[in-house]
């Protein structure tokens, strides 16, 4: 095996080992100073771990449990005006900055939100308290119900038209259809969906930080942040980071067999023409109620952000140079993170392709995807803790801190980039590898003429998504932000914490608009970049 | 005298093994027939350089090419599918045969124009593969093979998905180009009676070995091995 031919993957692995390994090493070295017995017997720590698991489990069950009937409604009603737009709307919470969505959720379900005002006026039920477990669950369902719908829709796409025709001739009822046709197809998608959402909720940071409402509703990630930023206790933060690492790695390893690349679908390939129950009035009404309710649940907070933003002190906020300085920092972080993630993903994918096609190592694809999805087992907050401790030890300048935030964000974005690029690149190789070999198409020439046209769109989409996610991410940026160089999401968080909701609303709108712009520009520019 | 020689080639893939010694004179067309898994495509892959033999030599015009990369061999090959890059026009696909970076000289352009004319594609050159018929796609792949100007042409069932009439037309085109350019052709097929029309010789492979080799009419008309008799009975070649 010519090792020199595998350098792109080698570079990618070196990058991952350097950042992840380096930060973990720092954590482990700091850990020597901790009093293990004392911290482990701390009842508060026990309650934090219990709460982390409890809220993740409840959030997952609620999100997927509610997503199932909604996805079924979309699957059954495969043709109606506006369906495509509504399914697209389901994708919005995935790319939306968490802190902005939280502001929207508070506007609708908060103490002075629309729902509570209605409850007070009508007196139907006592006012709803959004802070604490209920708020965390609400926000997690807001983010993960639409994600689950889009992850589950392909289960219906897999059902061939013949199955519905057969069910028609057998006279199956709706429940029998679910039992004999839909459920068997769902079983190959449900475990992966549950695992992904559980891990997302388990490592959720901004939602718990803003809606947690005190020590009774804190997760390990937030505890790490509080220990570093408020208690300034690196030894304890180190131990918390190691606990979080152990928990995530255990969960990821235990559930590894269900964690596979799930396609996100818009449910456009459905063959439900001959489905027996899709025309029945009862089911049409039931589906309409589910679709409208889920759309309102997702759409209202988003609409609230826009309305509140437009009613806020727009000029005062956008003329403030601090806002644009923060925007500049966030943009720099987003561009660097997404470029790095795309390069690392490309390196891993190219080497995996070479291993699969030239060295007959079919397992290389899975290994590459796993290496790139390291952040599932090693959450960004843990890596961030290591880098934070490293910054403390080395007295780094401010610019370097921003660079480290970008590095962690690159790792966060990497799984998306890798899962978008690798399958297309490897598939293109499967089709054209021998033809390229025969024509002498190699290296840069092959990349320019054959690979780039194939991966241009997935790279553009992944870069757009990664850029938007990184631009709106608050987790690690909040941890590092110690010297006044705040990012835009952190600025929004500070304004929300200071109850400056009118300014926060405008800031949120700016954040959303620039996030969309980042996604659109990267997606459009790269998607059309000529070869 | 043999132009293409496979000298005691052996190649193992797990438990399965291919053993072959073959000689093909210059300008001849050889039909490679046999059931699925007989080793026909593997034999072509060995000649094209996509696989490396465990033992033996592959000689073209007395030069051992066994260690050459596929692009360095005096051999070109058409596959069952994916012979054209879907995102490039037919012209660019064909032009890749002249220069893999599409840096074309005036001579290259002239070569491409002649290949387009020879395959009847001059009017369709700006179209993409998805915008032409299956037969036209295979013609374009054939035109590229012509541009590569390599003396040995390997055809790994590239016309299998075409209807019988188009298949016959493509075989006739291959025969015509072979004669015009002096190509040595090895064509794999499941339909012996179809390729028999253009082939001078037949090689019958069975379970990784060459069972019979000889002129078309004799080999197909009077099969010696029970395996070939059995095979011809099921493929309608007898």
mmCIF file of N, CA, C and O in Angstrom, chain A residues 334-373:
data_model
loop_
_atom_site.group_PDB
_atom_site.id
_atom_site.type_symbol
_atom_site.label_atom_id
_atom_site.label_comp_id
_atom_site.label_asym_id
_atom_site.label_seq_id
_atom_site.Cartn_x
_atom_site.Cartn_y
_atom_site.Cartn_z
ATOM 1 N N UNK A 334 -17.301 31.559 11.541
ATOM 2 C CA UNK A 334 -18.132 30.674 10.694
ATOM 3 C C UNK A 334 -17.386 30.283 9.420
ATOM 4 O O UNK A 334 -17.376 29.107 9.033
ATOM 5 N N UNK A 335 -16.752 31.257 8.779
ATOM 6 C CA UNK A 335 -16.068 30.962 7.508
ATOM 7 C C UNK A 335 -14.874 30.048 7.727
ATOM 8 O O UNK A 335 -14.650 29.100 6.970
ATOM 9 N N UNK A 336 -14.111 30.333 8.795
ATOM 10 C CA UNK A 336 -12.943 29.497 9.071
ATOM 11 C C UNK A 336 -13.391 28.081 9.438
ATOM 12 O O UNK A 336 -12.827 27.082 8.952
ATOM 13 N N UNK A 337 -14.423 28.000 10.292
ATOM 14 C CA UNK A 337 -14.899 26.685 10.747
ATOM 15 C C UNK A 337 -15.411 25.850 9.582
ATOM 16 O O UNK A 337 -15.062 24.674 9.435
ATOM 17 N N UNK A 338 -16.211 26.469 8.728
ATOM 18 C CA UNK A 338 -16.807 25.700 7.631
ATOM 19 C C UNK A 338 -15.754 25.337 6.581
ATOM 20 O O UNK A 338 -15.800 24.261 5.999
ATOM 21 N N UNK A 339 -14.770 26.228 6.358
ATOM 22 C CA UNK A 339 -13.696 25.895 5.407
ATOM 23 C C UNK A 339 -12.886 24.714 5.934
ATOM 24 O O UNK A 339 -12.586 23.770 5.200
ATOM 25 N N UNK A 340 -12.527 24.805 7.229
ATOM 26 C CA UNK A 340 -11.740 23.716 7.831
ATOM 27 C C UNK A 340 -12.510 22.395 7.788
ATOM 28 O O UNK A 340 -11.966 21.356 7.403
ATOM 29 N N UNK A 341 -13.792 22.464 8.167
ATOM 30 C CA UNK A 341 -14.620 21.247 8.200
ATOM 31 C C UNK A 341 -14.731 20.647 6.796
ATOM 32 O O UNK A 341 -14.615 19.430 6.624
ATOM 33 N N UNK A 342 -14.922 21.505 5.791
ATOM 34 C CA UNK A 342 -15.047 21.002 4.417
ATOM 35 C C UNK A 342 -13.742 20.355 3.960
ATOM 36 O O UNK A 342 -13.757 19.304 3.316
ATOM 37 N N UNK A 343 -12.610 20.991 4.296
ATOM 38 C CA UNK A 343 -11.315 20.433 3.885
ATOM 39 C C UNK A 343 -11.049 19.089 4.560
ATOM 40 O O UNK A 343 -10.601 18.135 3.924
ATOM 41 N N UNK A 344 -11.342 19.035 5.863
ATOM 42 C CA UNK A 344 -11.113 17.780 6.605
ATOM 43 C C UNK A 344 -12.047 16.692 6.061
ATOM 44 O O UNK A 344 -11.624 15.548 5.835
ATOM 45 N N UNK A 345 -13.308 17.061 5.808
ATOM 46 C CA UNK A 345 -14.272 16.084 5.268
ATOM 47 C C UNK A 345 -13.808 15.589 3.905
ATOM 48 O O UNK A 345 -13.865 14.388 3.608
ATOM 49 N N UNK A 346 -13.323 16.496 3.082
ATOM 50 C CA UNK A 346 -12.855 16.142 1.745
ATOM 51 C C UNK A 346 -11.642 15.203 1.834
ATOM 52 O O UNK A 346 -11.565 14.209 1.108
ATOM 53 N N UNK A 347 -10.736 15.526 2.751
ATOM 54 C CA UNK A 347 -9.549 14.689 2.936
ATOM 55 C C UNK A 347 -9.941 13.281 3.359
ATOM 56 O O UNK A 347 -9.458 12.289 2.792
ATOM 57 N N UNK A 348 -10.838 13.195 4.343
ATOM 58 C CA UNK A 348 -11.268 11.876 4.832
ATOM 59 C C UNK A 348 -11.995 11.110 3.725
ATOM 60 O O UNK A 348 -11.756 9.918 3.511
ATOM 61 N N UNK A 349 -12.866 11.814 2.996
ATOM 62 C CA UNK A 349 -13.667 11.151 1.953
ATOM 63 C C UNK A 349 -12.773 10.663 0.806
ATOM 64 O O UNK A 349 -12.971 9.560 0.286
ATOM 65 N N UNK A 350 -11.788 11.467 0.422
ATOM 66 C CA UNK A 350 -10.922 11.067 -0.696
ATOM 67 C C UNK A 350 -10.087 9.853 -0.330
ATOM 68 O O UNK A 350 -9.913 8.936 -1.128
ATOM 69 N N UNK A 351 -9.571 9.847 0.895
ATOM 70 C CA UNK A 351 -8.773 8.699 1.318
ATOM 71 C C UNK A 351 -9.653 7.467 1.479
ATOM 72 O O UNK A 351 -9.257 6.363 1.093
ATOM 73 N N UNK A 352 -10.869 7.668 2.014
ATOM 74 C CA UNK A 352 -11.792 6.527 2.154
ATOM 75 C C UNK A 352 -12.095 5.950 0.770
ATOM 76 O O UNK A 352 -12.112 4.733 0.581
ATOM 77 N N UNK A 353 -12.296 6.817 -0.215
ATOM 78 C CA UNK A 353 -12.596 6.342 -1.574
ATOM 79 C C UNK A 353 -11.428 5.531 -2.134
ATOM 80 O O UNK A 353 -11.612 4.474 -2.731
ATOM 81 N N UNK A 354 -10.231 6.045 -1.918
ATOM 82 C CA UNK A 354 -9.055 5.327 -2.413
ATOM 83 C C UNK A 354 -8.951 3.951 -1.742
ATOM 84 O O UNK A 354 -8.652 2.955 -2.393
ATOM 85 N N UNK A 355 -9.204 3.927 -0.422
ATOM 86 C CA UNK A 355 -9.119 2.652 0.300
ATOM 87 C C UNK A 355 -10.195 1.676 -0.183
ATOM 88 O O UNK A 355 -9.947 0.485 -0.331
ATOM 89 N N UNK A 356 -11.386 2.194 -0.439
ATOM 90 C CA UNK A 356 -12.488 1.328 -0.887
ATOM 91 C C UNK A 356 -12.208 0.788 -2.285
ATOM 92 O O UNK A 356 -12.321 -0.409 -2.538
ATOM 93 N N UNK A 357 -11.820 1.666 -3.203
ATOM 94 C CA UNK A 357 -11.739 1.274 -4.605
ATOM 95 C C UNK A 357 -10.403 0.663 -5.005
ATOM 96 O O UNK A 357 -10.355 -0.240 -5.826
ATOM 97 N N UNK A 358 -9.310 1.168 -4.451
ATOM 98 C CA UNK A 358 -8.004 0.659 -4.885
ATOM 99 C C UNK A 358 -7.450 -0.414 -3.963
ATOM 100 O O UNK A 358 -6.754 -1.307 -4.403
ATOM 101 N N UNK A 359 -7.755 -0.291 -2.679
ATOM 102 C CA UNK A 359 -7.178 -1.254 -1.738
ATOM 103 C C UNK A 359 -8.219 -2.241 -1.217
ATOM 104 O O UNK A 359 -7.947 -2.991 -0.292
ATOM 105 N N UNK A 360 -9.421 -2.221 -1.816
ATOM 106 C CA UNK A 360 -10.508 -3.145 -1.459
ATOM 107 C C UNK A 360 -10.749 -3.198 0.061
ATOM 108 O O UNK A 360 -10.729 -4.268 0.673
ATOM 109 N N UNK A 361 -10.922 -2.020 0.651
ATOM 110 C CA UNK A 361 -11.243 -1.945 2.084
ATOM 111 C C UNK A 361 -12.618 -1.286 2.210
ATOM 112 O O UNK A 361 -12.723 -0.082 2.457
ATOM 113 N N UNK A 362 -13.692 -2.078 1.979
ATOM 114 C CA UNK A 362 -15.028 -1.459 1.961
ATOM 115 C C UNK A 362 -15.412 -0.820 3.290
ATOM 116 O O UNK A 362 -16.259 0.078 3.335
ATOM 117 N N UNK A 363 -14.780 -1.270 4.368
ATOM 118 C CA UNK A 363 -15.125 -0.717 5.683
ATOM 119 C C UNK A 363 -14.581 0.707 5.864
ATOM 120 O O UNK A 363 -14.936 1.381 6.828
ATOM 121 N N UNK A 364 -13.722 1.157 4.921
ATOM 122 C CA UNK A 364 -13.106 2.487 5.056
ATOM 123 C C UNK A 364 -14.153 3.602 5.076
ATOM 124 O O UNK A 364 -13.975 4.605 5.766
ATOM 125 N N UNK A 365 -15.266 3.416 4.335
ATOM 126 C CA UNK A 365 -16.304 4.450 4.311
ATOM 127 C C UNK A 365 -16.868 4.660 5.710
ATOM 128 O O UNK A 365 -16.974 5.794 6.185
ATOM 129 N N UNK A 366 -17.225 3.548 6.360
ATOM 130 C CA UNK A 366 -17.793 3.655 7.710
ATOM 131 C C UNK A 366 -16.786 4.241 8.687
ATOM 132 O O UNK A 366 -17.130 5.065 9.532
ATOM 133 N N UNK A 367 -15.520 3.792 8.537
ATOM 134 C CA UNK A 367 -14.496 4.277 9.472
ATOM 135 C C UNK A 367 -14.349 5.794 9.315
ATOM 136 O O UNK A 367 -14.297 6.533 10.301
ATOM 137 N N UNK A 368 -14.317 6.259 8.062
ATOM 138 C CA UNK A 368 -14.171 7.704 7.821
ATOM 139 C C UNK A 368 -15.343 8.466 8.437
ATOM 140 O O UNK A 368 -15.149 9.504 9.085
ATOM 141 N N UNK A 369 -16.563 7.917 8.264
ATOM 142 C CA UNK A 369 -17.740 8.604 8.820
ATOM 143 C C UNK A 369 -17.664 8.645 10.342
ATOM 144 O O UNK A 369 -18.031 9.630 10.971
ATOM 145 N N UNK A 370 -17.137 7.569 10.929
ATOM 146 C CA UNK A 370 -17.034 7.529 12.386
ATOM 147 C C UNK A 370 -15.973 8.476 12.909
ATOM 148 O O UNK A 370 -16.173 9.148 13.911
ATOM 149 N N UNK A 371 -14.832 8.509 12.197
ATOM 150 C CA UNK A 371 -13.767 9.418 12.617
ATOM 151 C C UNK A 371 -14.292 10.852 12.580
ATOM 152 O O UNK A 371 -14.068 11.646 13.495
ATOM 153 N N UNK A 372 -15.029 11.158 11.516
ATOM 154 C CA UNK A 372 -15.564 12.506 11.372
ATOM 155 C C UNK A 372 -16.692 12.824 12.331
ATOM 156 O O UNK A 372 -17.019 13.983 12.554
ATOM 157 N N UNK A 373 -17.306 11.796 12.886
ATOM 158 C CA UNK A 373 -18.415 12.025 13.817
ATOM 159 C C UNK A 373 -17.963 11.904 15.267
ATOM 160 O O UNK A 373 -18.748 11.609 16.156
#
